[in-house]
Coordinates of C-alpha atoms in Angstrom, one line a residue:
Chain A
M1 CA 10.2 -17.2 -20.6
N2 CA 11.8 -15.9 -17.4
Q3 CA 10.5 -18.0 -14.5
T4 CA 11.8 -15.9 -11.7
T5 CA 11.3 -12.4 -10.3
G6 CA 14.9 -11.6 -11.3
S7 CA 16.1 -9.4 -14.1
R8 CA 19.4 -8.0 -15.2
A9 CA 19.0 -4.9 -13.0
T10 CA 18.2 -7.0 -9.9
R11 CA 21.1 -9.4 -10.6
I12 CA 23.5 -6.4 -10.7
L13 CA 22.0 -4.9 -7.6
G14 CA 22.0 -8.3 -5.8
V15 CA 25.7 -8.9 -6.5
G16 CA 26.4 -5.3 -5.3
A17 CA 24.5 -6.1 -2.1
L18 CA 26.4 -9.3 -1.5
V19 CA 29.8 -7.6 -2.0
A20 CA 28.8 -4.7 0.2
L21 CA 27.6 -7.1 3.0
A22 CA 30.8 -9.1 2.8
V23 CA 33.0 -6.0 3.1
M24 CA 30.7 -4.7 5.9
L25 CA 31.1 -7.9 7.8
V26 CA 34.9 -7.8 7.5
F27 CA 35.0 -4.1 8.7
G28 CA 32.4 -4.6 11.3
L29 CA 33.9 -7.7 12.9
V30 CA 37.6 -7.3 12.2
F31 CA 38.9 -3.9 11.2
S32 CA 36.7 -1.6 13.3
P33 CA 38.2 -1.2 16.9
P34 CA 36.3 -1.9 20.1
E35 CA 34.9 1.1 21.9
V36 CA 36.3 2.2 25.3
D37 CA 33.1 1.7 27.3
Q38 CA 31.0 -0.7 25.2
R39 CA 34.0 -2.8 24.1
D40 CA 33.1 -5.2 21.2
A41 CA 29.4 -4.7 21.8
V42 CA 29.7 -1.5 19.7
R43 CA 29.9 -3.8 16.7
L44 CA 26.1 -4.4 17.1
M45 CA 25.8 -0.7 16.1
Y46 CA 26.7 -1.8 12.5
I47 CA 23.6 -3.9 12.2
H48 CA 21.3 -1.8 14.5
L49 CA 21.6 1.6 12.8
P50 CA 21.5 0.4 9.2
S51 CA 18.3 -1.6 10.1
V52 CA 16.8 1.6 11.5
A53 CA 17.7 3.3 8.2
V54 CA 16.0 0.6 6.1
A55 CA 13.0 0.5 8.4
Y56 CA 12.4 4.3 8.3
T57 CA 12.9 4.3 4.5
G58 CA 10.5 1.4 4.1
F59 CA 7.8 3.1 6.2
A60 CA 8.3 6.4 4.3
I61 CA 7.8 4.6 1.0
T62 CA 4.6 3.0 2.4
L63 CA 3.4 6.5 3.4
V64 CA 4.1 8.0 0.0
A65 CA 2.7 5.0 -1.9
S66 CA -0.4 5.0 0.3
V67 CA -1.1 8.7 -0.4
I68 CA -0.6 8.2 -4.2
H69 CA -2.9 5.1 -4.1
L70 CA -5.6 7.0 -2.3
R71 CA -5.4 9.9 -4.9
K72 CA -5.1 7.7 -8.1
G73 CA -6.5 4.3 -7.0
S74 CA -3.4 2.7 -8.6
V75 CA -2.8 -1.0 -7.9
F76 CA 0.9 -0.5 -8.5
W77 CA 1.3 1.9 -5.6
D78 CA -0.9 -0.2 -3.3
L79 CA 1.5 -3.2 -3.9
V80 CA 4.6 -0.9 -3.5
A81 CA 3.2 0.2 -0.1
G82 CA 2.6 -3.4 1.0
A83 CA 6.0 -4.6 -0.1
A84 CA 7.9 -1.7 1.5
A85 CA 6.0 -2.2 4.8
E86 CA 6.8 -5.9 5.0
I87 CA 10.5 -5.2 4.5
A88 CA 10.4 -2.4 7.0
V89 CA 8.7 -4.6 9.6
L90 CA 11.5 -7.2 9.1
F91 CA 14.2 -4.7 9.7
T92 CA 12.3 -3.2 12.7
G93 CA 12.5 -6.7 14.1
F94 CA 16.3 -6.6 13.5
V95 CA 16.4 -3.2 15.3
L96 CA 14.6 -4.6 18.4
I97 CA 16.8 -7.8 18.5
S98 CA 20.1 -6.1 18.0
G99 CA 19.1 -3.3 20.4
A100 CA 18.2 -5.8 23.1
L101 CA 21.5 -7.7 22.6
W102 CA 23.4 -4.4 22.8
G103 CA 21.5 -3.4 25.9
K104 CA 22.4 -6.4 28.0
P105 CA 26.2 -5.8 28.1
T106 CA 25.9 -2.0 28.0
W107 CA 22.9 -1.2 30.3
G108 CA 22.8 -4.6 32.1
V109 CA 19.3 -5.4 30.8
Y110 CA 17.8 -6.6 27.5
W111 CA 14.7 -4.5 27.9
Q112 CA 13.6 -1.3 29.7
W113 CA 10.3 0.6 29.3
D114 CA 12.3 3.4 27.8
P115 CA 10.4 5.8 25.4
R116 CA 12.5 4.8 22.4
L117 CA 12.3 1.1 23.0
T118 CA 8.5 1.2 23.8
S119 CA 7.6 3.5 20.9
T120 CA 9.7 1.3 18.5
T121 CA 7.8 -1.8 19.7
V122 CA 4.5 -0.1 19.3
M123 CA 5.5 0.9 15.8
F124 CA 6.5 -2.7 15.1
I125 CA 3.1 -4.0 16.3
M126 CA 1.2 -1.3 14.4
Y127 CA 2.8 -2.2 11.1
L128 CA 2.2 -5.9 11.8
G129 CA -1.5 -4.9 12.1
Y130 CA -1.1 -3.1 8.7
L131 CA 0.3 -6.3 7.2
A132 CA -2.6 -8.3 8.8
L133 CA -5.1 -5.9 7.4
R134 CA -3.7 -6.5 3.9
R135 CA -4.5 -10.2 4.3
L136 CA -8.1 -9.8 5.4
D137 CA -10.8 -11.4 3.2
L138 CA -12.3 -8.1 1.9
P139 CA -13.1 -6.8 -1.6
P140 CA -9.7 -5.7 -3.0
E141 CA -10.6 -2.0 -3.4
V142 CA -11.9 -1.8 0.2
R143 CA -8.9 -3.6 1.5
S144 CA -6.4 -1.4 -0.4
R145 CA -8.2 1.8 0.7
R146 CA -8.2 0.8 4.4
A147 CA -4.6 -0.3 4.2
A148 CA -3.6 3.0 2.6
I149 CA -5.4 4.9 5.4
L150 CA -3.7 2.8 8.1
G151 CA -0.3 3.2 6.2
I152 CA -0.7 6.9 6.5
I153 CA -1.8 7.0 10.1
S154 CA 0.9 4.5 11.2
F155 CA 3.6 6.9 10.0
I156 CA 2.8 9.2 12.9
N157 CA 4.4 6.6 15.1
V158 CA 7.6 6.7 13.0
I159 CA 8.0 10.4 13.8
I160 CA 7.3 9.6 17.5
V161 CA 10.0 6.9 17.5
H162 CA 12.5 9.3 15.9
Y163 CA 12.0 12.2 18.2
S164 CA 11.3 10.1 21.4
V165 CA 14.9 10.6 22.6
Q166 CA 14.5 14.4 22.4
W167 CA 10.9 14.6 23.7
W168 CA 11.3 12.3 26.7
R169 CA 14.2 11.4 29.1
G170 CA 15.1 7.7 29.0
L171 CA 17.8 5.2 28.9
H172 CA 18.4 5.3 25.2
Q173 CA 21.1 7.6 23.9
G174 CA 20.3 10.6 21.7
Q175 CA 20.9 10.6 18.0
T176 CA 24.2 8.8 17.1
L177 CA 24.9 10.8 14.0
G178 CA 24.7 14.5 13.9
V179 CA 26.6 17.7 13.4
D180 CA 28.7 17.1 16.5
T181 CA 29.4 13.4 15.9
K182 CA 32.6 12.3 17.7
L183 CA 33.1 8.8 16.3
D184 CA 36.5 7.2 15.6
G185 CA 37.2 7.5 11.8
M186 CA 37.2 3.7 11.2
M187 CA 33.9 3.3 13.2
L188 CA 32.3 6.1 11.2
F189 CA 33.5 4.6 7.9
T190 CA 32.2 1.1 8.9
L191 CA 28.9 2.6 9.9
F192 CA 28.6 4.4 6.6
L193 CA 29.5 1.2 4.8
S194 CA 26.9 -0.8 6.8
V195 CA 24.2 1.7 5.9
V196 CA 25.1 1.5 2.2
A197 CA 25.1 -2.3 2.4
F198 CA 21.8 -2.6 4.2
M199 CA 20.1 0.0 2.0
T200 CA 21.3 -1.9 -1.1
V201 CA 19.8 -5.1 0.3
G202 CA 16.6 -3.3 1.2
A203 CA 16.3 -1.9 -2.4
W204 CA 16.9 -5.3 -3.9
L205 CA 14.4 -7.0 -1.6
L206 CA 11.8 -4.3 -2.3
I207 CA 12.0 -5.0 -6.1
H208 CA 11.6 -8.7 -5.6
R209 CA 8.9 -8.4 -3.0
F210 CA 6.9 -6.0 -5.2
R211 CA 7.3 -8.4 -8.2
V212 CA 5.9 -11.3 -6.0
A213 CA 2.9 -9.1 -5.1
W214 CA 2.4 -8.2 -8.7
L215 CA 2.4 -11.9 -9.7
E216 CA -0.1 -12.6 -6.9
Y217 CA -2.3 -9.8 -8.2
Q218 CA -2.1 -11.1 -11.8
I219 CA -3.0 -14.7 -10.7
G220 CA -6.0 -13.3 -8.8
L221 CA -7.1 -11.4 -12.0
L222 CA -6.6 -14.5 -14.1
G223 CA -8.7 -16.6 -11.7
F224 CA -11.4 -13.9 -11.8
E225 CA -11.4 -13.7 -15.6
H226 CA -11.5 -17.5 -15.9
A227 CA -14.5 -17.7 -13.5
L228 CA -16.3 -15.0 -15.5
A229 CA -15.7 -16.7 -18.8
E230 CA -17.0 -20.0 -17.3
R231 CA -20.1 -18.3 -16.0
R232 CA -20.7 -16.7 -19.4
A233 CA -20.3 -20.0 -21.2
E234 CA -22.8 -21.6 -18.8
N235 CA -25.3 -18.9 -19.4
E236 CA -24.9 -19.1 -23.2
T237 CA -25.4 -22.9 -23.2
S238 CA -28.5 -22.6 -21.0
G239 CA -29.9 -19.9 -23.3
L240 CA -30.0 -17.2 -20.6
Y241 CA -27.1 -15.1 -21.8
G242 CA -28.1 -12.4 -24.3
S243 CA -31.6 -13.7 -24.6
G244 CA -33.1 -10.6 -23.0
A245 CA -34.8 -12.8 -20.4
Chain B
M1 CA 34.8 -8.9 25.2
H2 CA 31.0 -9.3 24.8
W3 CA 31.6 -11.3 21.6
E4 CA 28.7 -13.7 22.5
Y5 CA 26.2 -10.8 22.1
V6 CA 27.8 -9.7 18.9
F7 CA 27.7 -13.2 17.3
A8 CA 24.1 -13.7 18.5
G9 CA 23.1 -10.4 17.0
Y10 CA 24.8 -10.9 13.6
G11 CA 23.7 -14.6 13.6
I12 CA 20.0 -13.9 14.2
V13 CA 19.9 -10.9 11.7
F14 CA 21.7 -12.6 8.9
A15 CA 20.0 -16.0 9.3
S16 CA 16.6 -14.3 9.3
L17 CA 17.6 -12.3 6.3
V18 CA 18.6 -15.4 4.4
V19 CA 15.4 -17.2 5.3
Y20 CA 13.3 -14.2 4.1
V21 CA 15.3 -13.8 0.9
V22 CA 14.9 -17.5 0.1
S23 CA 11.2 -17.5 0.8
V24 CA 10.6 -14.4 -1.4
L25 CA 12.7 -15.8 -4.3
Y26 CA 11.0 -19.2 -4.0
R27 CA 7.5 -17.7 -4.0
G28 CA 8.4 -15.6 -7.0
R29 CA 9.7 -18.6 -8.9
E30 CA 6.5 -20.6 -8.0
L31 CA 4.2 -17.7 -9.1
S32 CA 6.2 -16.9 -12.2
R33 CA 5.4 -20.3 -13.7
Q34 CA 1.6 -19.5 -13.5
V35 CA 1.7 -16.1 -15.2
P36 CA 1.8 -15.8 -19.0
D37 CA 4.4 -13.4 -20.6
D38 CA 1.8 -10.7 -21.5
R39 CA 1.0 -10.3 -17.8
R40 CA 4.6 -9.9 -16.7
R41 CA 4.7 -6.1 -16.7
F42 CA 7.2 -4.6 -14.2
L43 CA 9.1 -8.0 -14.1
D44 CA 11.9 -7.2 -16.6

């Protein structure tokens, strides 16, 4: 009996993630050159942007899974939504921390009430609320349904975060990657490598976190079935069960 | 130049990631022992 949440697929994915992270670290900290204005602080971009990618993807998975859960009532999709949101919140935390550490040497401050920074923080807090809702002591169906609704509503904030640099003028730069991207070749390659590494880690984590949630659900079911069987046995011995009384 | 910010950023992110990964794997291991084989759908 396998006593972990690991499988052959996750082990292969896990090794791939570790190798990708190691290569990314070498390129990010050694091979990639410093930028003219930002100097070595530009290296924070290799953890900042990939964290954004994982966070956006996680919140998008939560949105899709929440919609499917509301349509089908499937426990599977409810658990996928919760697992993806938790990972996305973690990586949003990385976005905020790496952004603040990049801001100090580049802008001279860790924090500014800039539209991108503020909306990202609001998004972080909203999804923390989503995770808190999933832990409320409510009937499971009610909790899942409310979480799914909040998972859908919260995604509006992801769109606001993404377009905040276009909609409002602030300190944060516009989109780093686009049609007219003018990044040094090695920087662009390192950035691409970092996104691949972080996305692989995110996928590996999502599988494991979903499996933990599935196990928690199964243990809850087992407890419920055990309590039901005990109650039936009690009723049978006291002559109430099936007596028509 | 600015290496202190770079190391702080990488340090915090990777240390947090390791803590989260270990906690997820540990919890999975603990829960796996309590769930019989016929209830382990999606785990293989």
